Coordinates of C-alpha atoms and ligand atoms in Angstrom, one line a residue:
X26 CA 6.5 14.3 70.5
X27 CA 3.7 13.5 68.2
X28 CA 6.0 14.3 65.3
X29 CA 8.6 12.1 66.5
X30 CA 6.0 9.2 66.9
X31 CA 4.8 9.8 63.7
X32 CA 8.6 9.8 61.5
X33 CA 9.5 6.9 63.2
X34 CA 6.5 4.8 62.2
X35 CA 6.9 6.2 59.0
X36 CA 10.3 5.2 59.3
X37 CA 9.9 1.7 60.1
X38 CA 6.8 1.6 57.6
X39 CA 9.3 2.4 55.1
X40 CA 11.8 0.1 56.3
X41 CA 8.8 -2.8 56.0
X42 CA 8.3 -2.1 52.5
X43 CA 12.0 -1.6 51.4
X44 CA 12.1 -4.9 53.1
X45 CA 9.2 -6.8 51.3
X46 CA 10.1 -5.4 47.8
X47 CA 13.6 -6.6 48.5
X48 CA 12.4 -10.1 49.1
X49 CA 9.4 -9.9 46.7
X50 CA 11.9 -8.9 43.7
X51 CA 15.0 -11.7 45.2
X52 CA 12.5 -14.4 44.8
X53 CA 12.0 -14.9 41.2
X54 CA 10.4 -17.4 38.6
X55 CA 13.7 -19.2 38.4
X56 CA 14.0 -19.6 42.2
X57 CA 10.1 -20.3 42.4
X58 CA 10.2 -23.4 39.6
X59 CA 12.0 -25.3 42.0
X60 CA 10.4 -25.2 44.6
X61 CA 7.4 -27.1 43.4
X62 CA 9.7 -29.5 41.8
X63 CA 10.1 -28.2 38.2
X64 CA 13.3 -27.2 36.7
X65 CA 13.6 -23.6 36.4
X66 CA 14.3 -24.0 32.7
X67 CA 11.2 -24.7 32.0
X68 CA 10.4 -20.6 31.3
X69 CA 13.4 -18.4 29.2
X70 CA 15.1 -15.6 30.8
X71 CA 13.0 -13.1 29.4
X72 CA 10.4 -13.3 32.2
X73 CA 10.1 -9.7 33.2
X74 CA 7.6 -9.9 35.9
X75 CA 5.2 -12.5 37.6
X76 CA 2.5 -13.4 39.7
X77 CA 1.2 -16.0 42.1
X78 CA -2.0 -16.4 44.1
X79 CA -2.8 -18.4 47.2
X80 CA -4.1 -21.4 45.4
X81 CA -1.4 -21.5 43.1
X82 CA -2.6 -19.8 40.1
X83 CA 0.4 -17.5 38.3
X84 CA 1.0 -15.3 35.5
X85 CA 4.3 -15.0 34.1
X86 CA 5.2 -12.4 31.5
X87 CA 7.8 -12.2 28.9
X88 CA 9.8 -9.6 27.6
X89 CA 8.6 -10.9 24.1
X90 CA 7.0 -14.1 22.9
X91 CA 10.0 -16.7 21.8
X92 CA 10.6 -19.5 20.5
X93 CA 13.4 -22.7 22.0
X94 CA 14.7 -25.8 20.5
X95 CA 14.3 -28.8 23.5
X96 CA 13.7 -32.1 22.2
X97 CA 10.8 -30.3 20.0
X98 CA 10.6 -26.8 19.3
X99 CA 8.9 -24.9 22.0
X100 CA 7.0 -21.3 21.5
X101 CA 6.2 -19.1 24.8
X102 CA 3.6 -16.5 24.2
X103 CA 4.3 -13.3 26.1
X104 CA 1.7 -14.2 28.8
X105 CA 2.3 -17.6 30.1
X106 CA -0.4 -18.7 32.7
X107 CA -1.6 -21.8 34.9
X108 CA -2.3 -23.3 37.8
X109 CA 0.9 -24.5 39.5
X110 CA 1.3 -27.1 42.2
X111 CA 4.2 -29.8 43.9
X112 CA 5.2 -31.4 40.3
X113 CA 2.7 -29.9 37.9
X114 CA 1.4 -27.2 36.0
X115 CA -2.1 -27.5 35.0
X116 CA -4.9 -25.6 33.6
X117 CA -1.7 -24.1 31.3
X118 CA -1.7 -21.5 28.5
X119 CA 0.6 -19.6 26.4
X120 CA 3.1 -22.3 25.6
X121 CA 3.3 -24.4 22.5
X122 CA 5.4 -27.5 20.5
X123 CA 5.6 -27.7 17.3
X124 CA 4.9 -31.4 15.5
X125 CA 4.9 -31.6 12.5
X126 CA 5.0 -27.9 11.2
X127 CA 1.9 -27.4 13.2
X128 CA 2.0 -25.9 16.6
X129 CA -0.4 -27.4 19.6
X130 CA -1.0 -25.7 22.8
X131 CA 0.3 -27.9 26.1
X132 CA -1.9 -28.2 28.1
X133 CA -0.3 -29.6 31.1
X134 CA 3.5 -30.1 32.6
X135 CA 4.8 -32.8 35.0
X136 CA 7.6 -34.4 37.0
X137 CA 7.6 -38.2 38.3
X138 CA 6.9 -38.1 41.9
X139 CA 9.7 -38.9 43.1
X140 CA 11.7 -37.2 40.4
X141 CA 13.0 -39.5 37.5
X142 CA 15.2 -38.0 34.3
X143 CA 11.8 -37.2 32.2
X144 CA 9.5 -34.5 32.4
X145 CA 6.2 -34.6 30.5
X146 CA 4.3 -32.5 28.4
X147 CA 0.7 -32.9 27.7
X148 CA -0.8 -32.7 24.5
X149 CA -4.6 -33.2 24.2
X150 CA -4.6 -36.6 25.2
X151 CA -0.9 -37.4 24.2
X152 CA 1.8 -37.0 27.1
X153 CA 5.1 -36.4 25.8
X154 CA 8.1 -37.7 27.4
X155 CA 11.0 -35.3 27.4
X156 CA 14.2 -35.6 29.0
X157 CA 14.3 -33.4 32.0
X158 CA 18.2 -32.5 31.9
X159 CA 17.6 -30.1 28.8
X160 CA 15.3 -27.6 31.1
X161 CA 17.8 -27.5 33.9
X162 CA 19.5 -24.5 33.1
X163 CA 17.3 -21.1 32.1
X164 CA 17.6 -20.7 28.1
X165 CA 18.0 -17.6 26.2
X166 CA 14.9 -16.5 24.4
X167 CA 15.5 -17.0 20.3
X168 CA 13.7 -14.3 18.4
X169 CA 10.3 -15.4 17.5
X170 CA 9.1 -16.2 13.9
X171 CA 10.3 -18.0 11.0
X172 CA 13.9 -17.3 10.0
X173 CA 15.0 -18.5 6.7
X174 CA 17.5 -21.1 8.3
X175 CA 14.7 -22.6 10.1
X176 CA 13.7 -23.2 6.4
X177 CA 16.9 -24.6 5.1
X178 CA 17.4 -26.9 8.3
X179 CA 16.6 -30.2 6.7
X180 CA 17.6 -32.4 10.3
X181 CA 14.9 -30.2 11.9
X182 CA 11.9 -31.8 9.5
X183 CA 13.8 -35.3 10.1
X184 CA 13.1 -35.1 13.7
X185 CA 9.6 -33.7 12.9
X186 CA 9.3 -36.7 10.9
X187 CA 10.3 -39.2 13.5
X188 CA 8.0 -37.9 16.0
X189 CA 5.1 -38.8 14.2
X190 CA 6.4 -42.2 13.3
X191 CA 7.5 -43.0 17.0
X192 CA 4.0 -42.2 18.4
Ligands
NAG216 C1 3.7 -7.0 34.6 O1 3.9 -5.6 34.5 C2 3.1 -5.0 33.5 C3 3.5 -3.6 33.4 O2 3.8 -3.0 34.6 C4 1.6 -5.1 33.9 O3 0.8 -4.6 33.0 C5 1.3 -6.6 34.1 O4 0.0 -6.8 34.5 C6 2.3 -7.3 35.0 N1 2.0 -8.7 35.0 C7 2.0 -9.5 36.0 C8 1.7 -10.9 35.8 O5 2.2 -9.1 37.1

């Protein structure tokens, strides 16, 4: 009898957990974006594990540190952290843009409240607008570094060039 009572709360111990790592591992970063009102492009698809805390707090990790071309080129290191919360990530590291061949860490991401067509990335002081549609879909993550193309590619520097002037 007391074996019995004891495999089948084992059992349904086991059944809990099975149960919780199945829903722990459905909901990922991508699905988790969106529900504080960012797009879940915002990280590349080479997240390979994450956590989140009560009060918001998360660490993301990436399969390797990468970099994407949005509006302006954007480095992820492999450890992305901040503070997340309904339209904003604060108190963020481990993300960069590139301006003018020098990269600067963002310090802060957000949405209009309600929701508009631009996201915005803070810089220091500067808040950049970007357009939101380009982090709708999850990129893939580019190899990291400087390739010789990235060299060659003379309407990259043009754009570089145009930020500064436009601010
Ligand atoms: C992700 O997994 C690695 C290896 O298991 C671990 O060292 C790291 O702390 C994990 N990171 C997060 C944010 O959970």
């Amino acid at each position: 009898m007391a074996l019995h009572r004891f495999s089948f709360s084992t059992l349904f111990l086991l059944s809990l957990t099975l149960l919780t790592t199945t829903t722990l591992s459905l909901s990922t970063v991508y699905d988790l974006l969106p529900k504080y009102g960012l797009p879940s492009g915002l990280l590349p698809d080479s997240v390979t594990n994450f956590t989140l805390s009560d009060d918001g707090w998360f660490v993301v990790c990436l399969a390797r540190s990468c970099e994407i071309e949005f509006d302006y080129r954007v480095r992820y290191d492999r450890t992305v952290s901040g503070r997340i919360s309904y339209g904003s990530i604060t108190e963020l590291e481990g993300i960069q843009v590139k301006r003018l061949f020098i990269w600067l860490d963002v310090d802060e991401i957000k949405v209009d409240l309600p929701p508009t067509d631009s996201i915005y990335f803070k810089v220091g002081f500067i808040n950049k607008k970007l357009g939101i549609d380009q982090f709708k879909t999850v990129h893939s993550c580019g190899v990291s570094g400087c390739s010789w193309k990235s060299f060659l590619q003379l309407p990259g520097m043009v754009n570089e060039a145009e930020m500064l002037i436009t601010e």
